[in-house]
XYZ file of C-alpha atoms in Angstrom:
467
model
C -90.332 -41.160 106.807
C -87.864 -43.656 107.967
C -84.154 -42.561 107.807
C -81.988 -45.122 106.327
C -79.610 -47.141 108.630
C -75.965 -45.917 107.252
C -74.003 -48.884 109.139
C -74.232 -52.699 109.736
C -73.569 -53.332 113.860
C -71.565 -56.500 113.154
C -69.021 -54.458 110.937
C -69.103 -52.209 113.591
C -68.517 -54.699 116.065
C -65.909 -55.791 114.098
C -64.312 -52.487 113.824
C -64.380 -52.449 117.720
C -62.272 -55.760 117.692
C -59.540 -54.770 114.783
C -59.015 -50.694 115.800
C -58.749 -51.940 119.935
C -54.950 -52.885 118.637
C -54.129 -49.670 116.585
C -55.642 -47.394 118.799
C -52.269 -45.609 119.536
C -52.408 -45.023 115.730
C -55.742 -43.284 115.956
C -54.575 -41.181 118.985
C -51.686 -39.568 116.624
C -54.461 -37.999 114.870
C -54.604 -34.219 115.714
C -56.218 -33.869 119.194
C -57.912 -30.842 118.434
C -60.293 -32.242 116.263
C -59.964 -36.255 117.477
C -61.603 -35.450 120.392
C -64.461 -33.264 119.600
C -64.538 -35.976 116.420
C -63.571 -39.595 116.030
C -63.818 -38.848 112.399
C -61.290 -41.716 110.826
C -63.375 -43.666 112.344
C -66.756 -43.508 110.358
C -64.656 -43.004 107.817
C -63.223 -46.171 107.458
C -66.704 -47.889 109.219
C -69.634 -46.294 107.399
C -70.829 -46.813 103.745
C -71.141 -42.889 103.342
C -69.284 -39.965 105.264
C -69.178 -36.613 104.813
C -66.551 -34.494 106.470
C -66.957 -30.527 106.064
C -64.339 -27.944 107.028
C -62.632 -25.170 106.091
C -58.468 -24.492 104.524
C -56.206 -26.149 106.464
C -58.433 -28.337 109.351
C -57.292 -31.228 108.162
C -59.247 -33.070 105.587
C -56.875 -34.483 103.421
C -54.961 -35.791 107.459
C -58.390 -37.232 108.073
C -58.867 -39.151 104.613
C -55.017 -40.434 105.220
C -55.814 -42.034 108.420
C -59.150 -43.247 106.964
C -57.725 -44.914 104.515
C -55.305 -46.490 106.362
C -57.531 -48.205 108.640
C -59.269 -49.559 105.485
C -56.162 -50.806 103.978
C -54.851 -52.228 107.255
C -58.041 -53.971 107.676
C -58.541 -55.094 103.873
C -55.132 -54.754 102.373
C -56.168 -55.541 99.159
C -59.105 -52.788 98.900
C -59.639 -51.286 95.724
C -59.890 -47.466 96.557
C -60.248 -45.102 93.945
C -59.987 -40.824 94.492
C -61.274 -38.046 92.533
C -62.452 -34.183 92.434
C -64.247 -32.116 90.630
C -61.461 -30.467 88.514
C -58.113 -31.263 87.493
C -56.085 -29.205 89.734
C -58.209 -30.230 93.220
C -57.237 -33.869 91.993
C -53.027 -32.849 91.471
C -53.874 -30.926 94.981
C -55.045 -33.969 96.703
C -52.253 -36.157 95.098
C -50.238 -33.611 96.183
C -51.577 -33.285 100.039
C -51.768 -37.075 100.743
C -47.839 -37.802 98.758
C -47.160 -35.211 102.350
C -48.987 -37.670 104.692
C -47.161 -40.864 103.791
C -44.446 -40.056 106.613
C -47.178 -40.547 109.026
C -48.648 -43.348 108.012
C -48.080 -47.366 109.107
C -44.994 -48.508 106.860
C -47.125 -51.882 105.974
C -50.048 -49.911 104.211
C -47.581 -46.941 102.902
C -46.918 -48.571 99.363
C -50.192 -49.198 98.474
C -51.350 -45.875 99.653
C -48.666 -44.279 97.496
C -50.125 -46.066 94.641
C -53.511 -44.304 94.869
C -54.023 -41.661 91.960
C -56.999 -39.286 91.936
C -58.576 -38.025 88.548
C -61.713 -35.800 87.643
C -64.783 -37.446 88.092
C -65.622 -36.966 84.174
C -62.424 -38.619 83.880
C -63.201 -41.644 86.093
C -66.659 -42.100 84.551
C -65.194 -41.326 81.494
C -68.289 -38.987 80.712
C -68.283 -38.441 76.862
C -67.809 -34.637 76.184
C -70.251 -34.919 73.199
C -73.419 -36.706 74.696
C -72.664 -36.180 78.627
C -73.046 -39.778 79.031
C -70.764 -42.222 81.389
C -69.169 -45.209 80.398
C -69.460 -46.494 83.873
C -73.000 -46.414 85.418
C -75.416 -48.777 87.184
C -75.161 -51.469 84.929
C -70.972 -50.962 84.200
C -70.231 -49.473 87.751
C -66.852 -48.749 88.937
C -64.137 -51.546 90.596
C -64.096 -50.534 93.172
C -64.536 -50.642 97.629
C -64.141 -46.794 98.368
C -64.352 -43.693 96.623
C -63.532 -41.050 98.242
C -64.433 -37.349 96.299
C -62.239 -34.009 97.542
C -63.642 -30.355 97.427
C -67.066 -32.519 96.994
C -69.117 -28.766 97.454
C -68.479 -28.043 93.813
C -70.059 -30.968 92.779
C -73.209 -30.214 90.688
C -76.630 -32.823 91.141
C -76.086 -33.986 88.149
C -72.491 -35.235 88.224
C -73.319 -36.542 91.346
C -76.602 -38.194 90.242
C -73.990 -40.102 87.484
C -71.537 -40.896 90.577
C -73.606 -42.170 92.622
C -75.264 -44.506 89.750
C -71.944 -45.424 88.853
C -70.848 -46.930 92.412
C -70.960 -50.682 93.606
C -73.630 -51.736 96.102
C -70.982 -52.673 98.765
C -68.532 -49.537 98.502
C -68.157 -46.597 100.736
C -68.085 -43.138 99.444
C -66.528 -40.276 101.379
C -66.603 -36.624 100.463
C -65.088 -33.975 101.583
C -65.244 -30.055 101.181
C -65.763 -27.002 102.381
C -69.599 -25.841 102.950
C -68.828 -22.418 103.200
C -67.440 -22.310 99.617
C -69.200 -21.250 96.496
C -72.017 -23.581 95.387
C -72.168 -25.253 92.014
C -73.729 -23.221 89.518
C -77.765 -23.657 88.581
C -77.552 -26.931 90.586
C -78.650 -27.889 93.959
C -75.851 -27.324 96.165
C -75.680 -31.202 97.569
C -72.942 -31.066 99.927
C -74.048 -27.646 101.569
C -77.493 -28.746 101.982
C -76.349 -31.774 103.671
C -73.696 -30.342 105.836
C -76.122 -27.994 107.296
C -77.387 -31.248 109.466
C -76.350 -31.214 112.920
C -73.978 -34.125 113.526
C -75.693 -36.631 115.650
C -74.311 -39.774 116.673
C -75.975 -43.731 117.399
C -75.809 -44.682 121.118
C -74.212 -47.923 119.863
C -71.046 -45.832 118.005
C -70.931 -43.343 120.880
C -70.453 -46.650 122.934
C -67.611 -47.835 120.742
C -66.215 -44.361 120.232
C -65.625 -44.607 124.367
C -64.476 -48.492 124.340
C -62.167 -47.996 121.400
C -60.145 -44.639 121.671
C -61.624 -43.354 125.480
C -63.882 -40.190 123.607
C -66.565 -39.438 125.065
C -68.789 -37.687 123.127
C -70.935 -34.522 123.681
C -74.648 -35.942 125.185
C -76.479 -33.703 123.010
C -74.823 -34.930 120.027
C -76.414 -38.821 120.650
C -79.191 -38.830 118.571
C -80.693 -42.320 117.446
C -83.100 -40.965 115.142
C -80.538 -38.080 113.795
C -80.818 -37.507 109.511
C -77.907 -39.460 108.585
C -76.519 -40.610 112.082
C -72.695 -40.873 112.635
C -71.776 -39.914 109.063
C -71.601 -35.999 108.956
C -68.362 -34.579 110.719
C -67.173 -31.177 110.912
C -63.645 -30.014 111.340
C -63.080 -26.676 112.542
C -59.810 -26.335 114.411
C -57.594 -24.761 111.676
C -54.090 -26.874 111.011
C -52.313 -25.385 108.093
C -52.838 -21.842 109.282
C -51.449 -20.386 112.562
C -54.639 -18.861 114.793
C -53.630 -15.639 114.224
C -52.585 -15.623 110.790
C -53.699 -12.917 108.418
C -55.489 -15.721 106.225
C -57.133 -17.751 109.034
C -58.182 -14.446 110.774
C -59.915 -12.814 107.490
C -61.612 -16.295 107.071
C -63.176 -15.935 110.277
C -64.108 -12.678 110.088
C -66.197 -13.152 107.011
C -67.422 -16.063 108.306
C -69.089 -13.634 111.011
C -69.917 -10.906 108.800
C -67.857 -8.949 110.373
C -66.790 -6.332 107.657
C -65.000 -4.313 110.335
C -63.151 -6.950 111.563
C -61.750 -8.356 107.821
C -61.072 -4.624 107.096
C -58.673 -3.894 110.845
C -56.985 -7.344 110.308
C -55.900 -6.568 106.189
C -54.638 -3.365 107.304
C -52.685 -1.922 104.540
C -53.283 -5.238 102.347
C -56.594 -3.545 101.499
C -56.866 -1.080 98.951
C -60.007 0.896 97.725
C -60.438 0.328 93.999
C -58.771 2.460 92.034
C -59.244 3.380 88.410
C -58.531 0.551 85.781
C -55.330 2.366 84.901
C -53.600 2.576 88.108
C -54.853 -0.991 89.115
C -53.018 -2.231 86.124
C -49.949 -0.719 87.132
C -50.220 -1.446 90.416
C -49.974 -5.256 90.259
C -47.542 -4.691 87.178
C -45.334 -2.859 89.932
C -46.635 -5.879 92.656
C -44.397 -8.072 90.247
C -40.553 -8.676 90.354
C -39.013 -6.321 87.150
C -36.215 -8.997 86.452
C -36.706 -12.462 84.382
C -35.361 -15.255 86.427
C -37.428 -13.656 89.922
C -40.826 -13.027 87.617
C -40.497 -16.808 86.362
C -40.182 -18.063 89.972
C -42.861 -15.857 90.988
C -45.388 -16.747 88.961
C -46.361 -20.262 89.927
C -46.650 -18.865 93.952
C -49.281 -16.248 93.139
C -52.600 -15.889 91.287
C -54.834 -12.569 90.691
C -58.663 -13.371 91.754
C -61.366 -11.623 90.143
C -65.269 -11.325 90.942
C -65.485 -11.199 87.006
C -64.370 -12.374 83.665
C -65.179 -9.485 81.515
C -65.137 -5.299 82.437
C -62.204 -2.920 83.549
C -61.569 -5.040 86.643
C -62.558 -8.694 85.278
C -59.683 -11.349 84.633
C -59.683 -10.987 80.657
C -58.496 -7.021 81.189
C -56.492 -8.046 83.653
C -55.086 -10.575 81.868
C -54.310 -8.909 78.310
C -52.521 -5.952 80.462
C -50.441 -8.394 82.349
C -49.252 -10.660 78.819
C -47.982 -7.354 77.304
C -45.662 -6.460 80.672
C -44.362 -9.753 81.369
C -43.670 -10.917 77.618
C -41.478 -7.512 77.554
C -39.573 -8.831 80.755
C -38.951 -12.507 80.036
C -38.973 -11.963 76.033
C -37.414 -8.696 76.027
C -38.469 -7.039 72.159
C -39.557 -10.072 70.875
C -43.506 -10.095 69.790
C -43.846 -14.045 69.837
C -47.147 -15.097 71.211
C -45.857 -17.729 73.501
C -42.997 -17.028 76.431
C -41.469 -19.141 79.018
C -44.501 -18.699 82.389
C -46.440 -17.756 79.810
C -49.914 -19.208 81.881
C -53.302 -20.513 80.678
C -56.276 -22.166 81.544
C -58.166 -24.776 79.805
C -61.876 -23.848 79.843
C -63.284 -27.355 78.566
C -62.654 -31.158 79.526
C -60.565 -32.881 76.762
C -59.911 -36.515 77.693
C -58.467 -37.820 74.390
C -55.443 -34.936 75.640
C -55.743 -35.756 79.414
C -56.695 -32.328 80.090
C -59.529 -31.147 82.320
C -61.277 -27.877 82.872
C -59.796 -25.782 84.964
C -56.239 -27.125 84.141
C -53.339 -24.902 84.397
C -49.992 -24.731 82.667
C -46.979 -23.104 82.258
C -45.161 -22.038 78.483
C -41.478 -23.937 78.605
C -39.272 -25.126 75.929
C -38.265 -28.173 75.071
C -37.132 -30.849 72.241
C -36.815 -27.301 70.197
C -40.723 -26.224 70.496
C -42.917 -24.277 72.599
C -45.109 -26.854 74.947
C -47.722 -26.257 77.822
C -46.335 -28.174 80.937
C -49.653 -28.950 83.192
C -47.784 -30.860 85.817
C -47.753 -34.629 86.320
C -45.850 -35.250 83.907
C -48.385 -33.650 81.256
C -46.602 -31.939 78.899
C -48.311 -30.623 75.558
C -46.818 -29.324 72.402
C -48.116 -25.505 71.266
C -49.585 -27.085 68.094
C -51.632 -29.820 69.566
C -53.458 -26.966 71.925
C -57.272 -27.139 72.426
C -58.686 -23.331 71.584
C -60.708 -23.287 74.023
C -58.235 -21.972 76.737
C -57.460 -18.575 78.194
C -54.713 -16.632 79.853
C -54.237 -17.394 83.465
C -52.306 -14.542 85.382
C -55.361 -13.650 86.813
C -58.383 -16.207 87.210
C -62.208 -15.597 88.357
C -63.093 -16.493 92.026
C -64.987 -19.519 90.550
C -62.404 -21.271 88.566
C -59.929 -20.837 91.460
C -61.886 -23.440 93.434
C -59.872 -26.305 94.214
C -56.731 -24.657 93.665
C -53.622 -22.897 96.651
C -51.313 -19.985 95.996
C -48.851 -18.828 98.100
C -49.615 -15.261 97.826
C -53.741 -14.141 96.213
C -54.739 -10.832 95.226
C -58.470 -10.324 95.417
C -60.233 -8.381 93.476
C -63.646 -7.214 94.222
C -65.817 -5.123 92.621
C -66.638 -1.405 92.444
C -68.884 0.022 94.801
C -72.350 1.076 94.014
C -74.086 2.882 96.993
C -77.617 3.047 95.409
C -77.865 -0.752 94.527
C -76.005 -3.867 96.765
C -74.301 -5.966 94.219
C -75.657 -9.371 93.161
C -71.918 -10.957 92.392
C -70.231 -9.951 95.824
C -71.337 -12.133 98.522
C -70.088 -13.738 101.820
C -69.650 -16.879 100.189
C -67.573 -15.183 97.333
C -65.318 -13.201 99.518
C -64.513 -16.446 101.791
C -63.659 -18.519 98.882
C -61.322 -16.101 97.230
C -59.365 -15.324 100.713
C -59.172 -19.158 101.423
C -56.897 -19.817 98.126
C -54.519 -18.095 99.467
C -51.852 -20.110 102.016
C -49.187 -17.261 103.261
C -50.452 -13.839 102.387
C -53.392 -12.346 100.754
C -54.047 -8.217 99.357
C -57.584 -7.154 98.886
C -58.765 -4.877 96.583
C -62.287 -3.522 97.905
C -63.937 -0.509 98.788
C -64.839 -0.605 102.496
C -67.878 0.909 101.535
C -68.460 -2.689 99.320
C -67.117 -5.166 102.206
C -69.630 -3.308 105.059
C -72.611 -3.422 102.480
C -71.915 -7.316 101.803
C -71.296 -8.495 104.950
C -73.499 -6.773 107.393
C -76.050 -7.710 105.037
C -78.445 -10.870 106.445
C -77.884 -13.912 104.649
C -81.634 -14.560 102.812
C -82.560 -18.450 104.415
C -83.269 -20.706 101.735
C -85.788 -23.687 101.914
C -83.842 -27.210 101.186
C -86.243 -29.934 99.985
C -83.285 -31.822 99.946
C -83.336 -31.056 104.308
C -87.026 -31.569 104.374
C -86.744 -34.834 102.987
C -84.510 -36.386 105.493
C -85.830 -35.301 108.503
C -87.392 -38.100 110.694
């Protein structure tokens, strides 16, 4: 099978001429990973790219600088962002709004302009049929689309995305291969970041003319599956090398159980009864109303599970009661300022998205849901379909930070490994966290999981683009 050709030469050639007089810009970009990786550069080059890595190796840096050079080449490119969920999108508007100091002052306003939305939002995917508005015959406007925490994305969103986008643009996703896979759906961007980068003589060649890299020998690979366009960042950024976060990240990585379990220290706990892990995270909580309400938004509860003793609904119910009584003293109103939910379903027509989270406030003399970006809902005009949000499942934390996570794993069963705890499970959860992180898991449960070998799945998705 021939593999496609994912660049033209001449706009290569005529990358080589425009980046030879910004290539002090290029060289700001982190050394750690610019020289193992000259990743703006497909970036901005290639008509697809995908760039893997893990919390804090600099993705979101990379897109910046990618889209810089695109702008500074094409000012007036149309460029268009988007995630899977609502809150990756606010997180990526957040994380590039941080980059702008960094970035060339002639290409800053129209970088500042750029909005990402859900990708059911930027299809506009009808909630009642599934279908898109925009598809191959009414595709997007636009010359790059570039898709954050793209490893969530299920084959059949993707299959619509993908119909949906001009001939002549470039799409760029990025994510985190090691995190949870959609559900019942071929895991696109895992599969895919499994290949080995491999680079084209010719862009090895104008890697070295352009910013002096030389890359690795073994990596130049003419016939490489997708040549030049998969690049993997691994030098954490937004963590410190021996942080408690980056360090329990690694260690699961390796299935090291022993490892995660000497570097939590006393952050781990065994799993206690339902009862005392209620009031322990009650107690985990600030007792007075001004510090809970400032609390609240740093810190999230993870849970393997919705439902059971130790699932998020439990969890949840217990944790309403306490911090109504704190913030609302006697009163037994449903709704309390930091009062948080989740929506659990996409509702365009109210800007909402699944997976959205807000906060109770109060204002013009009613109870709203604030959701952030200036999305502020009124109690009464409140989908039902939402849920309390003190404490979330692993799943529906994906594309989401917290300051401070508590995990919560499930209870140990000696005669039978558990289907819901895996390596990929564990590594998502301890990766929302940014500063500090408590795990509640049996050691018994974290040796069983990890030491366990991975079962090696056959891709046809692999299969079909080797040469």
């Amino acid at each position: 099978m021939t593999t496609p050709r994912w660049y033209n030469l001449a706009d290569l050639l005529l990358f080589v001429a425009f980046i030879s007089s910004y290539a002090a810009l290029l060289m700001s970009y982190n050394a750690a990973n610019l020289f193992t990786h000259p990743v703006p550069m497909p970036c901005s080059v290639l008509p697809f790219c995908l760039i893997t890595g893990g919390a804090g190796t600099g993705k979101t840096t990379t897109l910046a600088k990618a889209l810089e050079l695109i702008l500074l080449d094409k000012p007036d490119s149309d460029i268009l962002l988007a995630a899977p969920t609502g809150k990756a999108a606010q997180r990526l508007n957040e994380s590039l709004a941080m980059q702008q100091h960094g970035i060339n002052q002639s290409v800053r306003p129209q970088l500042g302009q750029l909005h990402a939305k859900t990708l059911h939002r930027l299809l506009a995917i009808s909630e009642h049929s599934g279908r898109a508005r925009h598809h191959a015959d009414n595709p997007l406007c636009c010359d790059v689309l570039a898709i954050d925490e793209a490893s969530m994305i299920g084959s059949d969103l993707l299959a619509q995305t993908l119909l949906a986008l001009p001939p002549q643009a470039k799409l760029i996703l990025l994510g985190d291969a090691n995190q949870l896979p959609p559900i019942h759906s071929v895991a696109f961007f895992n599969e895919i970041s499994q290949i080995s980068p491999g680079y084209e003589r010719d862009f090895a060649t104008a890697a070295q003319q352009t910013l002096g890299i030389t890359l690795n020998a073994n990596s130049i690979d003419n016939h490489a599956p997708l040549p030049n366009a998969v690049c993997r960042l691994s030098v954490a950024q937004r963590f410190q090398q021996q942080s408690l976060i980056a360090r329990c990240a690694a260690a699961t990585l390796n299935h090291d159980s022993a490892a995660l379990i000497q570097a939590l220290g006393k952050q781990r706990h065994d799993i206690p009864t339902a009862k005392s892990l209620y009031q322990q995270l009650q107690h985990s909580y600030p007792d007075t109303r001004q510090a809970l309400l400032h609390k609240l938004p740093q810190r999230m509860i993870l849970c393997a599970k919705r439902h059971g003793d130790y699932g998020s609904q439990a969890i949840n119910t217990q944790l309403d009661k306490h911090f109504r009584y704190i913030i609302a003293g006697q009163s037994a109103a449903t709704w309390y300022e930091g009062r948080q939910i989740l929506i659990e379903k996409n509702h365009p027509d109210l800007q909402l998205s699944n997976g959205d989270i807000g906060r109770c406030v109060w204002a013009a003399g009613a109870w709203h849901i604030d959701f952030g970006e200036q999305r502020l809902l009124q109690i009464s005009h409140l989908p039902p379909d939402y849920s309390l949000a003190f404490a979330i499942t692993i799943h529906k934390s994906q594309g989401s930070e917290y300051e401070h996570v508590d995990l919560l794993l499930d209870a140990f069963e000696p005669q039978q490994a558990s289907a819901l705890i895996s390596q990929t499970l564990i590594y998502t959860g301890i990766t929302r966290a940014k500063q500090s992180l408590t795990l509640f898991a049996d050691s018994a449960l974290l040796q069983q999981t990890l030491n366990r070998p991975e079962r090696a799945m056959d891709s046809p998705l692999l299969a079909l683009l080797q040469p």
